[in-house]
Backbone as JSON, one array per atom type, in Angstrom:
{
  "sequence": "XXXXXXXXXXXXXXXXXXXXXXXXXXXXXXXXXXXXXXXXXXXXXXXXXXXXXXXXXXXXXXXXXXXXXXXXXXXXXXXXXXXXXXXXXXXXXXXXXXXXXXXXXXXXXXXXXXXXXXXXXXXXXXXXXXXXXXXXXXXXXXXXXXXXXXXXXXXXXXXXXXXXXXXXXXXXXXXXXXXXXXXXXXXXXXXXXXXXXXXXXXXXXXXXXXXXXXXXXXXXXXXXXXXXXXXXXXXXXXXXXXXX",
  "N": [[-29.25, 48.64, 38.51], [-28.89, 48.7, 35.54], [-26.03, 48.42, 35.56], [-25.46, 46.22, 36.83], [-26.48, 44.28, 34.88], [-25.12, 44.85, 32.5], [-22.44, 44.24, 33.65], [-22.92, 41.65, 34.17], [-23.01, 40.55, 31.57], [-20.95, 41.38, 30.34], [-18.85, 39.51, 32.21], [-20.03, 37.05, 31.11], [-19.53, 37.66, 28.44], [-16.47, 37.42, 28.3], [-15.78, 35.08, 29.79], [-16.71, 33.06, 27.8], [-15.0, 33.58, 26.13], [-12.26, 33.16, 26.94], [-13.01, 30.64, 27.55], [-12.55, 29.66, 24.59], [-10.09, 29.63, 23.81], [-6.87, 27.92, 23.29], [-3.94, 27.41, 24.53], [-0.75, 27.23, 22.12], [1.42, 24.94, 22.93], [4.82, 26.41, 23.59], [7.67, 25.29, 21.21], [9.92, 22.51, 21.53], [13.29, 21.89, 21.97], [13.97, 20.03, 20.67], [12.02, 18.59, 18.37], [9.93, 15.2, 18.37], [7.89, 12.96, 16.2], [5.74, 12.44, 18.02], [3.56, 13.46, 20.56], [2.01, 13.3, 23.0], [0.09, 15.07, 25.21], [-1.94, 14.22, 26.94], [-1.93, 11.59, 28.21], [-2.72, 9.48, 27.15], [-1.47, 7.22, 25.78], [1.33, 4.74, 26.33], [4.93, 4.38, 26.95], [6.28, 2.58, 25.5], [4.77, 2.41, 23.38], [4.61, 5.31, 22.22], [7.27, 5.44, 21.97], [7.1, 3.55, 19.6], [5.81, 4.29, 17.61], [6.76, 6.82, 17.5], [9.6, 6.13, 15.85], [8.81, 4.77, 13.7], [7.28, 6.77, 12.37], [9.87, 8.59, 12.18], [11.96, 6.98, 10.33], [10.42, 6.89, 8.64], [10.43, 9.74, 7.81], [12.77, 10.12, 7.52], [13.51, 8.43, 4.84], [11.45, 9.77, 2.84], [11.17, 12.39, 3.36], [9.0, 13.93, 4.28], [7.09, 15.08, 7.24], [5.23, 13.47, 9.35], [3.27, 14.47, 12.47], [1.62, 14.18, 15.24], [-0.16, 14.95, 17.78], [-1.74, 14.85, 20.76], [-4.21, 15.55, 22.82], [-5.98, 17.05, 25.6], [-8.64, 18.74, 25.83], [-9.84, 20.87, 23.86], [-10.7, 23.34, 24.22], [-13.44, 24.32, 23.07], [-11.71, 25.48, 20.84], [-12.1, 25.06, 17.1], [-11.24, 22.34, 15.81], [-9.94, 21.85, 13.37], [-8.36, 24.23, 12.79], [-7.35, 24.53, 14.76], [-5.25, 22.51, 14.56], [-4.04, 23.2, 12.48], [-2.63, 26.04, 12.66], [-0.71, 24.82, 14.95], [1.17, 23.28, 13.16], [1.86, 25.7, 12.07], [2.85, 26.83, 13.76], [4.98, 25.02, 15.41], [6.07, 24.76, 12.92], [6.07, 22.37, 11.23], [7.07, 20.14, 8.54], [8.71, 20.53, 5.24], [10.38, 23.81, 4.55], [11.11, 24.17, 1.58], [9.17, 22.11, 0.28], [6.45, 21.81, 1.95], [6.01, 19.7, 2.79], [4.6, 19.08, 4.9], [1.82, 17.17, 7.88], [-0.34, 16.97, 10.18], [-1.73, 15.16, 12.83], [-4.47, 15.66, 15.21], [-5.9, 14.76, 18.38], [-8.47, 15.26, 20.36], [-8.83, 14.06, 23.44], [-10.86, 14.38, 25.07], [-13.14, 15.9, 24.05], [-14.0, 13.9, 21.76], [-12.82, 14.22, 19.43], [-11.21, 14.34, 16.07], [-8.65, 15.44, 14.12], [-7.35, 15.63, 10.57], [-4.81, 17.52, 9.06], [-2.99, 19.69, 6.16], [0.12, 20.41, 4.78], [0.68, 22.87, 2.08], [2.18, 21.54, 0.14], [1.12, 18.94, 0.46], [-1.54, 18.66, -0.36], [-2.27, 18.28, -3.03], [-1.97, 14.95, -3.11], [-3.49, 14.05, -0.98], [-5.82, 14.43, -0.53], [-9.2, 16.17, 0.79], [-11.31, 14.75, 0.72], [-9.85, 12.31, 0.85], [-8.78, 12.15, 3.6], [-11.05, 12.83, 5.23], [-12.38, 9.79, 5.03], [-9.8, 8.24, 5.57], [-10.25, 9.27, 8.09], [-12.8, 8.11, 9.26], [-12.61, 5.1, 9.05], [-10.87, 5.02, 11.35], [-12.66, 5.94, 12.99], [-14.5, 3.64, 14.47], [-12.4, 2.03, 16.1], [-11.27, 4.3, 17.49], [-13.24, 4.69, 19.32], [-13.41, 2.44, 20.94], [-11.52, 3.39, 22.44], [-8.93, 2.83, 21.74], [-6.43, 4.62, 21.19], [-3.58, 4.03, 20.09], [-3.9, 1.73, 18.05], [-5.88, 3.33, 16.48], [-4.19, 5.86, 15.85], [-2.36, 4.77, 14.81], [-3.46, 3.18, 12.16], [-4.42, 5.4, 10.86], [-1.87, 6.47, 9.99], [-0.88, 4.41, 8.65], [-2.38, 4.42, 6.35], [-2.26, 7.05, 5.24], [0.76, 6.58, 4.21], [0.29, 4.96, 2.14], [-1.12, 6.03, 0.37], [0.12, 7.93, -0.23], [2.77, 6.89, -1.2], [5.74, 6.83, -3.07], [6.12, 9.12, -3.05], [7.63, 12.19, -2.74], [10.15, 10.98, -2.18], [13.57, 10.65, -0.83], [16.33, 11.96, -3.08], [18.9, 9.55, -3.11], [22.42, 10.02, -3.84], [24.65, 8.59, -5.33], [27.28, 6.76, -4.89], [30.74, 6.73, -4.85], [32.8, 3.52, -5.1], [35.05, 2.71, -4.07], [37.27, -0.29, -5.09], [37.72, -3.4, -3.26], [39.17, -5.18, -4.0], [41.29, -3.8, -5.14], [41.79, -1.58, -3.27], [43.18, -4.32, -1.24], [45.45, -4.7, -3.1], [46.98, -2.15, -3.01], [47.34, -1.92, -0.65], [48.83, -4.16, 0.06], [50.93, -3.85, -1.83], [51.89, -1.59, -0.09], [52.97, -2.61, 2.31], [54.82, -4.47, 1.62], [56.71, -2.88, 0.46], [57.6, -1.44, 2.73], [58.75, -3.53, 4.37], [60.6, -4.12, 3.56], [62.06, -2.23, 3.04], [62.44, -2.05, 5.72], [64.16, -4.23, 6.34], [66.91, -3.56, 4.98], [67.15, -1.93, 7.04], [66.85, 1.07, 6.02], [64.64, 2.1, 7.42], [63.46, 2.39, 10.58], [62.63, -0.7, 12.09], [60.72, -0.79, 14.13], [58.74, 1.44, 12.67], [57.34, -0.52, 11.66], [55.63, -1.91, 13.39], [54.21, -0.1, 14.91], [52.45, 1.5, 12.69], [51.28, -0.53, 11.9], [49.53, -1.1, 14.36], [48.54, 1.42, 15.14], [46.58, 1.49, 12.86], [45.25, -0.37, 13.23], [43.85, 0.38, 16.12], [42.6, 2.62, 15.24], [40.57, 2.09, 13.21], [38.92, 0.19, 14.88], [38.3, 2.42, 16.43], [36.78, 4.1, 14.57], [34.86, 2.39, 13.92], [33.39, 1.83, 16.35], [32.31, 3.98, 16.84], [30.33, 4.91, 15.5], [27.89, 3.19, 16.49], [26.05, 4.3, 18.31], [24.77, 6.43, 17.1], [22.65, 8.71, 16.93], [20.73, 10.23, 14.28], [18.49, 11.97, 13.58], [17.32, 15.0, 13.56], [15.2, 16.04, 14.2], [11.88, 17.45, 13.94], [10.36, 20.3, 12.16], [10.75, 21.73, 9.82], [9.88, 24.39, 8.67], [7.44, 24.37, 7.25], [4.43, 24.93, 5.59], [0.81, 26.17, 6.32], [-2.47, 24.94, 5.24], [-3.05, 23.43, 3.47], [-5.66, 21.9, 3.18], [-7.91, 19.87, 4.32], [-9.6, 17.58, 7.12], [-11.85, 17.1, 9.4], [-13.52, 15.19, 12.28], [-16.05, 13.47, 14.74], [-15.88, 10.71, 16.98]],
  "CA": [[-29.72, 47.43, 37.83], [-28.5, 48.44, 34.3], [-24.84, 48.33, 35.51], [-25.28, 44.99, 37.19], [-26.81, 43.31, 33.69], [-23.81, 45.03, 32.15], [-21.78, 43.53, 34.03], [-23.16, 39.95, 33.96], [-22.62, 40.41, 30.37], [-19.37, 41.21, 30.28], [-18.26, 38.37, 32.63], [-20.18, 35.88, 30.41], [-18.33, 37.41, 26.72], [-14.82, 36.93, 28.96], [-16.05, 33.65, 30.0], [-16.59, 32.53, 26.81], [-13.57, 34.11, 25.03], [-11.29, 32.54, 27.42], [-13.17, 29.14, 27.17], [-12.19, 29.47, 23.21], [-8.56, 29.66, 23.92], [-6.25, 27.11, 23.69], [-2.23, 28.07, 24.14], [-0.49, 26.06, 21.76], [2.83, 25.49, 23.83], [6.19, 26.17, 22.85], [7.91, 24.05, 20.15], [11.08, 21.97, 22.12], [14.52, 21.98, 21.55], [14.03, 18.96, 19.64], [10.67, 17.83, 18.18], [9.75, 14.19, 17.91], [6.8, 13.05, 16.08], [4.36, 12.21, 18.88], [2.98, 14.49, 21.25], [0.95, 13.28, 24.05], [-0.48, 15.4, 26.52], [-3.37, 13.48, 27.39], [-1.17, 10.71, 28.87], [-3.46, 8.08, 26.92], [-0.25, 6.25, 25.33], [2.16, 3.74, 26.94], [6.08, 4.79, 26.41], [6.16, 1.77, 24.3], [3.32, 3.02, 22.32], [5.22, 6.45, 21.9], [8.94, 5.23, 21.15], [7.33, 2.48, 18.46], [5.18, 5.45, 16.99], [8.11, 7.14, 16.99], [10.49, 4.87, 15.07], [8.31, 4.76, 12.32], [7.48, 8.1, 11.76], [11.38, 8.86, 11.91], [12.17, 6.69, 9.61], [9.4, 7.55, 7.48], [10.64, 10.84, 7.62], [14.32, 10.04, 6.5], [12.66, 8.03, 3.5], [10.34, 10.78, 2.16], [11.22, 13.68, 3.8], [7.5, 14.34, 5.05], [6.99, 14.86, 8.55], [4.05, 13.48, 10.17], [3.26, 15.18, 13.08], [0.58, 13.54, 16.13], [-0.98, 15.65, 18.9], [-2.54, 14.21, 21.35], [-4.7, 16.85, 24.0], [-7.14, 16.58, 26.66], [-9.39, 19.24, 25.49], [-9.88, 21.37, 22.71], [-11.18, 24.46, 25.01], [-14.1, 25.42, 22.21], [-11.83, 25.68, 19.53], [-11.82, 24.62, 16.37], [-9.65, 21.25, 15.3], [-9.08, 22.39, 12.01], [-7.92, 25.29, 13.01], [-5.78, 24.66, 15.99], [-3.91, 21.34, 14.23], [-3.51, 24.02, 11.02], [-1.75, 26.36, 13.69], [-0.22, 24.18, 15.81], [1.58, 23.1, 12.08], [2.67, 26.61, 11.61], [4.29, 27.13, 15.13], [5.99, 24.19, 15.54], [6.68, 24.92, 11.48], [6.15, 21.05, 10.73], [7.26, 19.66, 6.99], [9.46, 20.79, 4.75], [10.3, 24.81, 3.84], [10.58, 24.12, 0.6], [7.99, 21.17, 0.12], [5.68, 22.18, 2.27], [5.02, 18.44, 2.94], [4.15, 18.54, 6.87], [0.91, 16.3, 8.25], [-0.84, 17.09, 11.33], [-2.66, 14.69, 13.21], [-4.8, 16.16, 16.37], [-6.57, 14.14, 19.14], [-8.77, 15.48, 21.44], [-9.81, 12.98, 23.81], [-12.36, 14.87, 26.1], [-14.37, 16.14, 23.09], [-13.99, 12.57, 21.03], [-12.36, 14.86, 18.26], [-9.64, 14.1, 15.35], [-8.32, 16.58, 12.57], [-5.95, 15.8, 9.51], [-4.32, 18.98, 8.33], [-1.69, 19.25, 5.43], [0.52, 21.52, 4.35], [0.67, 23.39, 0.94], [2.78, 20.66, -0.63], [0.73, 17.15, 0.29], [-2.83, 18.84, -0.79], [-2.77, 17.55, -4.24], [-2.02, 13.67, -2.82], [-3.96, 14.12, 0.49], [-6.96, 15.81, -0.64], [-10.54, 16.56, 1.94], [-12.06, 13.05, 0.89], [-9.06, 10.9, 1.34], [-8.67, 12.46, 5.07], [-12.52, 12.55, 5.59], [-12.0, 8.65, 4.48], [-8.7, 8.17, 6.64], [-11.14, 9.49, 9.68], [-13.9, 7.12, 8.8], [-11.65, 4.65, 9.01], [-10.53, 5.36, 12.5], [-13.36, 6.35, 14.32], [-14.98, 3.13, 15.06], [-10.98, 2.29, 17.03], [-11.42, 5.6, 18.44], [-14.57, 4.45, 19.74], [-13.13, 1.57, 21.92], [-10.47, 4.57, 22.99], [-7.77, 2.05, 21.22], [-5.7, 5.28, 20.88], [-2.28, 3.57, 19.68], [-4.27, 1.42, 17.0], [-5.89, 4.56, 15.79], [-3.34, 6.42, 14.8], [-1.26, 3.96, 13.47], [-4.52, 3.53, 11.55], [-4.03, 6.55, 9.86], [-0.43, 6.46, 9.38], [-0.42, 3.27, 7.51], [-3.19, 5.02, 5.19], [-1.57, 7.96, 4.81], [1.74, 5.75, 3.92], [-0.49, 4.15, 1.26], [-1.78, 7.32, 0.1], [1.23, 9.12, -0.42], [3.54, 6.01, -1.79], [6.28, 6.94, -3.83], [5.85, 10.53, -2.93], [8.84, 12.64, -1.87], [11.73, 10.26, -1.82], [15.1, 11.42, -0.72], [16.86, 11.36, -4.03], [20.34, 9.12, -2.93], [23.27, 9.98, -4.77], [25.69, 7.64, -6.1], [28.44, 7.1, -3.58], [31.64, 6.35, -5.7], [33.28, 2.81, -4.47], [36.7, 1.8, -4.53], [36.96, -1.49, -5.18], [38.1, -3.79, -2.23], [40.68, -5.71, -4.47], [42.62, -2.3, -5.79], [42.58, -1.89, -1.97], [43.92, -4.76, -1.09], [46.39, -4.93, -4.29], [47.57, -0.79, -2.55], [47.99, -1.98, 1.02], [49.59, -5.44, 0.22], [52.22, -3.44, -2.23], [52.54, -0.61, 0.9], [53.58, -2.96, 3.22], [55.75, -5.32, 1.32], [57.51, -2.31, 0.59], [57.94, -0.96, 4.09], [59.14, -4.34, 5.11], [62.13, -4.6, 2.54], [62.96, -1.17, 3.79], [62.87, -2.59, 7.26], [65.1, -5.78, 6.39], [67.92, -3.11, 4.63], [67.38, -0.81, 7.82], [66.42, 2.41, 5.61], [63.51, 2.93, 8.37], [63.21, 1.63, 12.05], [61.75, -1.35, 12.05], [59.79, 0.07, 15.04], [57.38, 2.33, 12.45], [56.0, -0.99, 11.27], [55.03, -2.01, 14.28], [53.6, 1.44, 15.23], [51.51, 1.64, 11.91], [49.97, -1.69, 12.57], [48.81, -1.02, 15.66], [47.66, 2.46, 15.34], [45.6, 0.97, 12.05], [43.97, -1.33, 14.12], [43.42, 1.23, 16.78], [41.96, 3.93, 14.34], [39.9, 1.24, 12.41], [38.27, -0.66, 15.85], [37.32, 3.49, 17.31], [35.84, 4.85, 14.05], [33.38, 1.59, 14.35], [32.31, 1.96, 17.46], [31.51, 5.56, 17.13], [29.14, 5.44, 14.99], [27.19, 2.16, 16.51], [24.81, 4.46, 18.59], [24.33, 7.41, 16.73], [21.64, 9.32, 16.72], [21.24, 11.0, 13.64], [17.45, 12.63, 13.87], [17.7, 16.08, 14.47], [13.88, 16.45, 15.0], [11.01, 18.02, 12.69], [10.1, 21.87, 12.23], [11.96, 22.52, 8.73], [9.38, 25.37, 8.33], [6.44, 24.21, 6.25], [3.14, 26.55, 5.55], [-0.35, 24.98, 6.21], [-3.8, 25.36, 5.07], [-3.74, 22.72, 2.34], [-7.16, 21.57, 3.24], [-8.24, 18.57, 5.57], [-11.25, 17.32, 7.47], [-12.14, 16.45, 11.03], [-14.83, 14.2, 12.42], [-16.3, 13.26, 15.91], [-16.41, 9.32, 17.06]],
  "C": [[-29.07, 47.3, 36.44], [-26.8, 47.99, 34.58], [-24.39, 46.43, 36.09], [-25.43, 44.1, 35.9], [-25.65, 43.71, 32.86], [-22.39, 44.51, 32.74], [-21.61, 41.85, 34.38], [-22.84, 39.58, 32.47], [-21.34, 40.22, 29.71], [-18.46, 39.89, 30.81], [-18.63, 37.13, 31.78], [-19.43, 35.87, 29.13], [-16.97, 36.83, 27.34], [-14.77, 35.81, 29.23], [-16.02, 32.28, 28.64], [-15.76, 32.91, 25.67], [-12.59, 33.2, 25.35], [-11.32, 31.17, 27.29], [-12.58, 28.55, 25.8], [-10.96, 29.65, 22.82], [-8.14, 28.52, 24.19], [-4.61, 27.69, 23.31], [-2.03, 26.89, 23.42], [1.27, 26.2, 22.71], [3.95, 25.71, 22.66], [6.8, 24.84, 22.35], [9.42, 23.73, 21.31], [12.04, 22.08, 21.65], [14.98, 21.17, 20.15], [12.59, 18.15, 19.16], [10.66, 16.51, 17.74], [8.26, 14.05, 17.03], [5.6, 13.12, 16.78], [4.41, 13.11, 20.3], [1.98, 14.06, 22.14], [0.53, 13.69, 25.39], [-1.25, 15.31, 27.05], [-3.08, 12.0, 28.19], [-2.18, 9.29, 28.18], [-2.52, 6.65, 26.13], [0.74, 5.69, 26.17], [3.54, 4.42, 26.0], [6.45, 4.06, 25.34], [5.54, 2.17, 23.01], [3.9, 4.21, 21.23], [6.47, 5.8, 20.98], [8.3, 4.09, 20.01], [6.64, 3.98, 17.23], [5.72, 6.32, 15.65], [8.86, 7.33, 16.08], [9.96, 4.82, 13.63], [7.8, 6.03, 11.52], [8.6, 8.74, 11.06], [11.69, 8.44, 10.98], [11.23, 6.92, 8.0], [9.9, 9.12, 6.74], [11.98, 10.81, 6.96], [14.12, 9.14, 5.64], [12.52, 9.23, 2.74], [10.74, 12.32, 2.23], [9.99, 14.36, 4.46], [7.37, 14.18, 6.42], [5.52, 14.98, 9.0], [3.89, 13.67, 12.13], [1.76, 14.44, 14.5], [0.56, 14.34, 17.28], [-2.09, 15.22, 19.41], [-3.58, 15.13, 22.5], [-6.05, 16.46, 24.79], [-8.33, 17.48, 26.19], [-9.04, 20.19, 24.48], [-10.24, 23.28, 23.68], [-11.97, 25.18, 24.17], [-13.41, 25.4, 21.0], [-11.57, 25.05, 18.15], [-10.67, 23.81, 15.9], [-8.93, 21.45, 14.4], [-7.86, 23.42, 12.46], [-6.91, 25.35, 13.81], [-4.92, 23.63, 15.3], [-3.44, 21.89, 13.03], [-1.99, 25.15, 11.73], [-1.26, 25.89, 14.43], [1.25, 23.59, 14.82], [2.49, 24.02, 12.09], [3.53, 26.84, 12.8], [4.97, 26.26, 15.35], [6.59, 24.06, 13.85], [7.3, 23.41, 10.68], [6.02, 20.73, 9.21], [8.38, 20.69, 6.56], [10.06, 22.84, 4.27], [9.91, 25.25, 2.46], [9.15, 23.33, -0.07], [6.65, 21.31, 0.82], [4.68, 20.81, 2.59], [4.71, 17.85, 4.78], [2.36, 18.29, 7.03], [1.0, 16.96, 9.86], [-1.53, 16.44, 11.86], [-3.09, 15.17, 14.88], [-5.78, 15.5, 16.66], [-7.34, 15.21, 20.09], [-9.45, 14.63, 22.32], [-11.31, 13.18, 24.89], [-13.38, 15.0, 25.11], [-14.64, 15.21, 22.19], [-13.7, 13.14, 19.43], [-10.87, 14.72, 17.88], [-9.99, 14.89, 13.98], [-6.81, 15.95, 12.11], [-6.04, 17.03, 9.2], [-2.98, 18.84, 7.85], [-1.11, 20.42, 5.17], [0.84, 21.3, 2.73], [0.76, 21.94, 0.19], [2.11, 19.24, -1.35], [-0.53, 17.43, -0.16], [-2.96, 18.02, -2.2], [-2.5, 16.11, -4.01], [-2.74, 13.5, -1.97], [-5.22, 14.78, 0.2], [-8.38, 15.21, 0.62], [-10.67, 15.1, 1.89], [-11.0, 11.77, 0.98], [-8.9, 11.3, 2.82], [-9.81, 12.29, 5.64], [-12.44, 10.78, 5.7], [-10.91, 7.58, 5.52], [-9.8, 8.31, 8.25], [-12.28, 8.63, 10.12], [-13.84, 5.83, 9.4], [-11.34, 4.1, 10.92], [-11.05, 5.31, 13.75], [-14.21, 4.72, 15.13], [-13.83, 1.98, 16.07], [-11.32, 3.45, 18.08], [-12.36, 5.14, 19.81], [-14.61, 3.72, 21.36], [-11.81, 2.05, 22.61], [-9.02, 3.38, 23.13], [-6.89, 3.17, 20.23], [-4.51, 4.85, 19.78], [-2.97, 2.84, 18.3], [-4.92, 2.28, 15.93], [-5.69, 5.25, 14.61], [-2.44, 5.89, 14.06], [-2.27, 3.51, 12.27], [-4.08, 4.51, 10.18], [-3.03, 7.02, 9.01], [-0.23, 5.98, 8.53], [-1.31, 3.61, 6.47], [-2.62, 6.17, 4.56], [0.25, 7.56, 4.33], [1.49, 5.39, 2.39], [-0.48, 5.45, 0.49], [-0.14, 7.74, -0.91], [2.83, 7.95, -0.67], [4.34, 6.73, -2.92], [6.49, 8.62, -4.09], [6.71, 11.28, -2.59], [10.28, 12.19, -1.57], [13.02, 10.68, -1.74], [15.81, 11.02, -2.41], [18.52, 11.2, -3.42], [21.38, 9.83, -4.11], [24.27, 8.97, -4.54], [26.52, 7.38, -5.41], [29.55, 6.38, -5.18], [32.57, 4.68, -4.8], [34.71, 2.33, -4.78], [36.87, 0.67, -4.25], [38.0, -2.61, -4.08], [39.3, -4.65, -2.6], [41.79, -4.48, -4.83], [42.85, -2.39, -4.22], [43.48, -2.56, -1.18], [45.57, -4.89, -1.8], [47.7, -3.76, -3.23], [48.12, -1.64, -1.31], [48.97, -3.07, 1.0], [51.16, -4.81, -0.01], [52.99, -2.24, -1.22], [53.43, -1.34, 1.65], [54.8, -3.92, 3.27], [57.16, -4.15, 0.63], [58.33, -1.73, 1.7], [58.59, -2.21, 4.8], [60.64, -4.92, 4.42], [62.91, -3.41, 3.21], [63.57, -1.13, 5.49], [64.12, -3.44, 7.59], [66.08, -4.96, 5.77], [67.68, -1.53, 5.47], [67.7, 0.51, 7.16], [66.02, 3.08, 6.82], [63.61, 1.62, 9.42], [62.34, 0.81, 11.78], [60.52, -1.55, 13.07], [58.6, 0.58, 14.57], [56.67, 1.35, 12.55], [55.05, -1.22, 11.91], [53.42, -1.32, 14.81], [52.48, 1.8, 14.31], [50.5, 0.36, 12.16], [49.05, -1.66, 13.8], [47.89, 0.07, 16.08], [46.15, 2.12, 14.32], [44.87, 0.45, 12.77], [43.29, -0.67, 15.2], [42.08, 1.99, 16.77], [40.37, 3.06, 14.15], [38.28, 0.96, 13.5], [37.27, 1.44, 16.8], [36.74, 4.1, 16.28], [34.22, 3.3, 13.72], [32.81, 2.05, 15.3], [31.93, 3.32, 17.84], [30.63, 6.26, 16.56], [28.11, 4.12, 15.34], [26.16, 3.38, 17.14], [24.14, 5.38, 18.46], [23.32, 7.77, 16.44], [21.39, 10.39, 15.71], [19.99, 11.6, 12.91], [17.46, 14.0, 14.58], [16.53, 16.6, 14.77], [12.94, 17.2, 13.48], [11.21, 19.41, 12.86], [11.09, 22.59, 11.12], [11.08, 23.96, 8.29], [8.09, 25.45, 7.33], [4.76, 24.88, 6.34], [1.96, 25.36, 5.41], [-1.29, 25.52, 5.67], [-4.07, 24.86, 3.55], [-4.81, 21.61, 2.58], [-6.81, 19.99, 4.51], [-9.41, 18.3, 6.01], [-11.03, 17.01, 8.67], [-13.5, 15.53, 11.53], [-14.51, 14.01, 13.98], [-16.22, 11.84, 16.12], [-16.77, 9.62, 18.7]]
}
């Protein structure tokens, strides 16, 4: 009898250890912002999401981060969208400005979590606030309005915050250009007309110019030039979660 209640015991701690596990998966080759493994978003939904995150992100440098999940399995939101941060190593190394947003849609649970960097702009009661916000969307399981919800608050929030600093590009001015190429070619064409040089190169330079010119356009029309999040950023600068 004692070994049987010992052993009902045991199966129930294992039962409820395992229930309090959630794997977080492996990070991808290439991380985008949005993350839905709860299938509650439309591809549309995703790639506009997306788009604006991305670009948000080559703005600012801050990477906001969206996890979407079917269940939580027991454990803590904070906690898993704080870790979920550090393994996929979302925001900056140095800045430490990576955003976590985590869905769970079985348990009707959402967690902000920031890293180091965004705590002093992002603090508990603007995320508490942000969630507030949210939940009565949530409510009518208007996922996609949501989180863009949150985004565009946390946009607000964090205005003017991080900005890539541009540098200067130097321009050469399109008349000196012209002035150079006009005097190149009116030289190359005197040397042509007192057969110095084959009047063949000119040909040959004109044509490769136009060549050159017409394939370094079109090789950068559909570039993709997002190489994905996970610069290494450290979490556990505070946050909040809430139920709707």
């Amino acid at each position: 009898m004692r070994k049987t209640i010992q052993l009902i015991i045991l199966i129930f701690l294992y039962t409820n250890l395992a229930k309090g596990q959630f794997n977080i998966p492996e990070a991808p080759r290439k991380i985008y912002p949005v993350q839905d493994y709860a299938g509650v978003l439309s591809k549309k939904q995703i790639e506009k999401l997306n788009q604006k995150l991305v670009s948000y992100y080559k703005i600012t440098s801050t990477e906001i981060f969206i996890s979407i999940i079917q269940d939580l399995h027991g454990e803590d939101p904070n906690f898993l969208a704080a870790q979920w941060g550090e393994k996929w190593k979302i925001g900056s190394l140095h800045k430490n400005n990576g955003i976590v947003i985590l869905l769970s849609v079985n348990d009707r649970k959402i967690s902000i979590q920031n890293g180091y960097g965004i705590e002093p702009y992002l603090t508990d009661f603007l995320t508490t606030r942000i969630i507030e916000k949210a939940k009565p969307i949530l409510k009518k399981n208007l996922y996609y309005l949501a989180i863009d919800s949150c985004i565009q608050e946390i946009f607000q929030i964090l205005q003017n915050q991080y900005h890539h600093k541009k540098q200067k590009k130097k321009v050469f001015p399109m008349w000196n250009l012209f002035i150079c190429m006009s005097v190149f070619f009116v030289m190359l064409f005197f040397l042509c007309r007192k057969k110095i040089i084959d009047s063949s190169l000119l040909n040959t330079l004109l044509l490769t110019d136009f060549i050159f010119r017409n394939k370094n356009f079109h090789s950068h029309e559909n570039e993709d030039n997002f190489d994905g999040f996970g610069g290494g950023g450290n979490f556990g600068g505070g946050g909040s979660s809430g139920n709707w």
